[in-house]
mmCIF file of C-alpha atoms in Angstrom:
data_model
loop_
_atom_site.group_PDB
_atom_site.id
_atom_site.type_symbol
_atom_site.label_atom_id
_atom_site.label_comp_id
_atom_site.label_asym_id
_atom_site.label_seq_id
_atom_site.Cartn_x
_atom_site.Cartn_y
_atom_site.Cartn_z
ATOM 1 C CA UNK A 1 145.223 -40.326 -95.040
ATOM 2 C CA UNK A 2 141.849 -40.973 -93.763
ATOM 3 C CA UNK A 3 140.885 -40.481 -90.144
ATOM 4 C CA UNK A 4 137.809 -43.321 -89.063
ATOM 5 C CA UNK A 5 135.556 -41.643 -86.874
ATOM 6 C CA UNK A 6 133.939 -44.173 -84.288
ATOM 7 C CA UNK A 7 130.236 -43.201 -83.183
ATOM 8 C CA UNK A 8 129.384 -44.687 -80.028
ATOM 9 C CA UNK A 9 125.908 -44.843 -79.182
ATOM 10 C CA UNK A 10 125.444 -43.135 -75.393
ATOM 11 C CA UNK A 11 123.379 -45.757 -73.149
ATOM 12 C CA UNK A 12 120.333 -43.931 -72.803
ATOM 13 C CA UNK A 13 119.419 -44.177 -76.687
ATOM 14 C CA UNK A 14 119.822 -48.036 -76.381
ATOM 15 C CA UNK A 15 116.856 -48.162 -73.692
ATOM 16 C CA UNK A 16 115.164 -45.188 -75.355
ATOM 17 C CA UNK A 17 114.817 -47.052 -79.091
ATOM 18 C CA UNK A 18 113.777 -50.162 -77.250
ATOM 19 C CA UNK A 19 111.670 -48.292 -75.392
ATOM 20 C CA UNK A 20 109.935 -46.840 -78.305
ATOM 21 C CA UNK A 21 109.842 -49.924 -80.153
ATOM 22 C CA UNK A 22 107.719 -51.771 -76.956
ATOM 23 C CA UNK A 23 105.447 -48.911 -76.312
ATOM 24 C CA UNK A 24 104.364 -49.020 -79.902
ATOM 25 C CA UNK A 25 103.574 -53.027 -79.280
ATOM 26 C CA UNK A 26 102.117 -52.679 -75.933
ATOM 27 C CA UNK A 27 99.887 -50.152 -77.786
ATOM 28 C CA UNK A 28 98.788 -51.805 -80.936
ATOM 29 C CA UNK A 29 98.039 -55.037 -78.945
ATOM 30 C CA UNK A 30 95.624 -52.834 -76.981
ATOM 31 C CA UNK A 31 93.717 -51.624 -79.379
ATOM 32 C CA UNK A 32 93.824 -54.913 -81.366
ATOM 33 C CA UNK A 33 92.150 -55.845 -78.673
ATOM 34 C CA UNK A 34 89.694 -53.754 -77.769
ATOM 35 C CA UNK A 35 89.316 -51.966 -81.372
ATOM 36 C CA UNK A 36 88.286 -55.305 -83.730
ATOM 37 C CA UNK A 37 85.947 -53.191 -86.522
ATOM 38 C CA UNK A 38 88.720 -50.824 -88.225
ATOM 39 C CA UNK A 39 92.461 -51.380 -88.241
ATOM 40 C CA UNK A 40 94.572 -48.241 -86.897
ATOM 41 C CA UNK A 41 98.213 -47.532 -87.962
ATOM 42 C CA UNK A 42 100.599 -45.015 -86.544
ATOM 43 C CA UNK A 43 103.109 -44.274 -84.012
ATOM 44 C CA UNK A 44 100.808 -42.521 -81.872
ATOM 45 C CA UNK A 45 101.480 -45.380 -79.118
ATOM 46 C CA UNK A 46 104.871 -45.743 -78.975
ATOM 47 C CA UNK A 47 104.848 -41.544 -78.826
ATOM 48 C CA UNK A 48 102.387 -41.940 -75.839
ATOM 49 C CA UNK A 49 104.569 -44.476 -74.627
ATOM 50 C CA UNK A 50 107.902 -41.862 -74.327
ATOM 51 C CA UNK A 51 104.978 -39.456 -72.345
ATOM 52 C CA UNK A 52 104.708 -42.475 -70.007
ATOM 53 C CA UNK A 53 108.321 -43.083 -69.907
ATOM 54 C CA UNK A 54 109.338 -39.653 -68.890
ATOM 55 C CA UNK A 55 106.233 -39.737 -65.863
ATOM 56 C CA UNK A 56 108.140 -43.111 -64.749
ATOM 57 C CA UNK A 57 111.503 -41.449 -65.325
ATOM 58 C CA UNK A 58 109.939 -38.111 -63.013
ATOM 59 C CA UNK A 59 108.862 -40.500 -60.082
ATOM 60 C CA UNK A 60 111.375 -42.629 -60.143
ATOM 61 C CA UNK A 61 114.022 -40.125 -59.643
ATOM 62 C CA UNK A 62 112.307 -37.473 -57.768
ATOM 63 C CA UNK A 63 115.247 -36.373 -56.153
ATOM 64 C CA UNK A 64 117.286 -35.141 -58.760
ATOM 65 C CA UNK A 65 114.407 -32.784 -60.102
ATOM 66 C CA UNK A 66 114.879 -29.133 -58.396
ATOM 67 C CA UNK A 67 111.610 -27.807 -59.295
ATOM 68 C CA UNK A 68 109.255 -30.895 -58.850
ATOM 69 C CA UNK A 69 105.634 -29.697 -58.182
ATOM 70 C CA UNK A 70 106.201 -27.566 -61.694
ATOM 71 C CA UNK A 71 107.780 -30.557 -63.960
ATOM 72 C CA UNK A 72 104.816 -32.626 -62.745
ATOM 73 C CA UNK A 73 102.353 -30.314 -63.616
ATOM 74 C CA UNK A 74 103.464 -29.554 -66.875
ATOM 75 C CA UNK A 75 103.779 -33.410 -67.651
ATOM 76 C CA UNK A 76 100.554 -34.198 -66.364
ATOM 77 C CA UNK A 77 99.282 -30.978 -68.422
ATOM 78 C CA UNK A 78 100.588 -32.263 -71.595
ATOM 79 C CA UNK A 79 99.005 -36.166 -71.085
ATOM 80 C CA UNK A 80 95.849 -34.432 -71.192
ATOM 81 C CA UNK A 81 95.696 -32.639 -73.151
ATOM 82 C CA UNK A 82 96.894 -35.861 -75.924
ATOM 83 C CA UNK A 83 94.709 -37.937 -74.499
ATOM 84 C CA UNK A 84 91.662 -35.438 -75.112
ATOM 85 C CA UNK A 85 92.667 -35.240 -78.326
ATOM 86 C CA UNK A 86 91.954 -39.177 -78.408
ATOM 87 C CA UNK A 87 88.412 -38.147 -77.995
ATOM 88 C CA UNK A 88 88.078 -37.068 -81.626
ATOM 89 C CA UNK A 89 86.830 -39.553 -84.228
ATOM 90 C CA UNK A 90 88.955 -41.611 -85.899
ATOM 91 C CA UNK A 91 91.373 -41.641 -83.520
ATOM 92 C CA UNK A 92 92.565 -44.875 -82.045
ATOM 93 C CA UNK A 93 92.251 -43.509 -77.855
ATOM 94 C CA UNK A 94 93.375 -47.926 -76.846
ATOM 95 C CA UNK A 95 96.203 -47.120 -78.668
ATOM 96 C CA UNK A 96 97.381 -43.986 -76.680
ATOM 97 C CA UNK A 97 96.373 -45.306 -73.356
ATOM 98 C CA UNK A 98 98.600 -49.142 -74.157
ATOM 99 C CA UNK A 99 101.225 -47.254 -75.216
ATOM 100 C CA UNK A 100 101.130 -45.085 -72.019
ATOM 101 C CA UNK A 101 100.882 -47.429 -69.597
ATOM 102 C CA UNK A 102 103.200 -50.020 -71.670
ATOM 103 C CA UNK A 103 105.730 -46.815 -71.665
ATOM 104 C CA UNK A 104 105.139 -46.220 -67.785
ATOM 105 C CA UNK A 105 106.374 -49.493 -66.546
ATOM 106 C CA UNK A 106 108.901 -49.998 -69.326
ATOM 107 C CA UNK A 107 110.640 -46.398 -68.286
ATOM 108 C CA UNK A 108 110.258 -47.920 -64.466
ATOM 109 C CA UNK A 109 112.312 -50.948 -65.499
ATOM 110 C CA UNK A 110 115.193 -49.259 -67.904
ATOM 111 C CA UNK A 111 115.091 -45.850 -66.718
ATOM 112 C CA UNK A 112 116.342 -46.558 -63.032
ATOM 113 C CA UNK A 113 119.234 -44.101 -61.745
ATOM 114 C CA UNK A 114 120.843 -44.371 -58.775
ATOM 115 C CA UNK A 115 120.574 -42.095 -56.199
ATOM 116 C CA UNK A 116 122.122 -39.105 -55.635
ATOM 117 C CA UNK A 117 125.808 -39.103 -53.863
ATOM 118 C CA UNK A 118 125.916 -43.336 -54.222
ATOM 119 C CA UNK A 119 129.868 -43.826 -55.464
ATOM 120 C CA UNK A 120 130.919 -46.666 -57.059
ATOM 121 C CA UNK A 121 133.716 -48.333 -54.717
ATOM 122 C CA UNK A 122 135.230 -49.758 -58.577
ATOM 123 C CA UNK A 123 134.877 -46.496 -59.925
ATOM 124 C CA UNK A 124 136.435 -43.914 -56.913
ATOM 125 C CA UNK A 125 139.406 -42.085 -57.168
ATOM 126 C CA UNK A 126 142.660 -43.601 -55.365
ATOM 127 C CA UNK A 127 142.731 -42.794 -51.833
ATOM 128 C CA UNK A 128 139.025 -41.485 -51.646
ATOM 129 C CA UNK A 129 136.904 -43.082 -49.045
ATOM 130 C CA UNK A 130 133.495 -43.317 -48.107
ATOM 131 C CA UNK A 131 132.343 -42.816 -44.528
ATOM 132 C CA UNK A 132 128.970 -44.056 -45.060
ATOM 133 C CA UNK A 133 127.863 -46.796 -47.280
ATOM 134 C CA UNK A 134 124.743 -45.540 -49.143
ATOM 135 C CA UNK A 135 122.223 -47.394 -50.859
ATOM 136 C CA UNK A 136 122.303 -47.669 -54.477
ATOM 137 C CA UNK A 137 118.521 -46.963 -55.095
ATOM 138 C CA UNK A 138 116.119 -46.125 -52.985
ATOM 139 C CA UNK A 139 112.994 -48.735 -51.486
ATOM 140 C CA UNK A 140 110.896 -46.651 -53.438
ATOM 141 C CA UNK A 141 112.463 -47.170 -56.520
ATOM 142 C CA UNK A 142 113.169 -51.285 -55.382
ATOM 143 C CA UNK A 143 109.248 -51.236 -54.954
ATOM 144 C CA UNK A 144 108.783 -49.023 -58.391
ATOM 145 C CA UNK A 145 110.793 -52.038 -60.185
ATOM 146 C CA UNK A 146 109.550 -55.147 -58.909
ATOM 147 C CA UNK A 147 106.088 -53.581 -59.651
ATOM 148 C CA UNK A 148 106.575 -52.844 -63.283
ATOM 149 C CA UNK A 149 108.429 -56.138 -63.949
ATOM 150 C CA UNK A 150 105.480 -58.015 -62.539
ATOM 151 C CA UNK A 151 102.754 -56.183 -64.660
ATOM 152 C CA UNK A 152 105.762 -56.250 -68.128
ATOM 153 C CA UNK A 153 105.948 -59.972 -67.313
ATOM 154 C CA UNK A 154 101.687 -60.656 -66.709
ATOM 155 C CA UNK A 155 100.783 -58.460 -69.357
#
């Protein structure tokens, strides 16, 4: 008797592999386009573009961070130190910085949570209800979207 075991894949791997995948374009079409002597492999990009994605992911949900100022810093800490690296020779910098910014809006666009305290009216227990009708997202994060999708789309 054999039991089948059914993996489900959680939903924030299938925007964090298409994620991955898109940063890694966004930065080998930069430096394909700015780098035309030498060719330059790796996944140095689509690495840079996670960094970016988990800035986007940090600003975009700001409120459900408890110790802000210090995630921020550390984040921004990191990016600069990899991107100083870039300055070495022989390493691709268009790469990092296409990836990062490509990883930015993309983590803007599939990284969006709602709120804190926003409850589904589908999804509520029987009998609870909800004195206030609360926003979804916030017009920071509306603004955050239709900004990304507009440079995603253009670019």
């Amino acid at each position: 008797m054999f039991m089948r075991t059914l993996y489900l894949v959680p939903p924030q791997q299938l925007r964090i592999g298409p994620l991955y995948v898109l940063a890694g374009v966004g930065g080998s079409l930069l430096s394909s386009l700015f780098v035309r002597k030498k060719i330059s492999v790796g996944a140095s990009g689509a690495l840079f573009g996670l960094l970016g994605a988990m800035l986007s992911e940090l600003i975009t949900n700001w409120t459900l961070y408890e110790n802000k100022l210090a995630t921020l810093l550390t984040l921004l800490l990191i990016i600069a130190i990899n991107l100083a690296v870039g300055i070495l020779p022989h390493v691709d910098n268009f790469a990092h910085v296409g990836g990062f910014v490509t990883g930015f809006f993309l983590g803007c666009v599939l990284l969006l949570r709602p709120q804190f305290g926003w409850i589904n009216q589908k999804k509520a227990p029987p009998g609870y209800f909800v004195a206030s009708k609360k926003s979804k997202y916030k017009i920071y994060q509306y603004i955050l979207l239709m900004v990304s999708l507009a440079f995603l789309l253009t670019g």
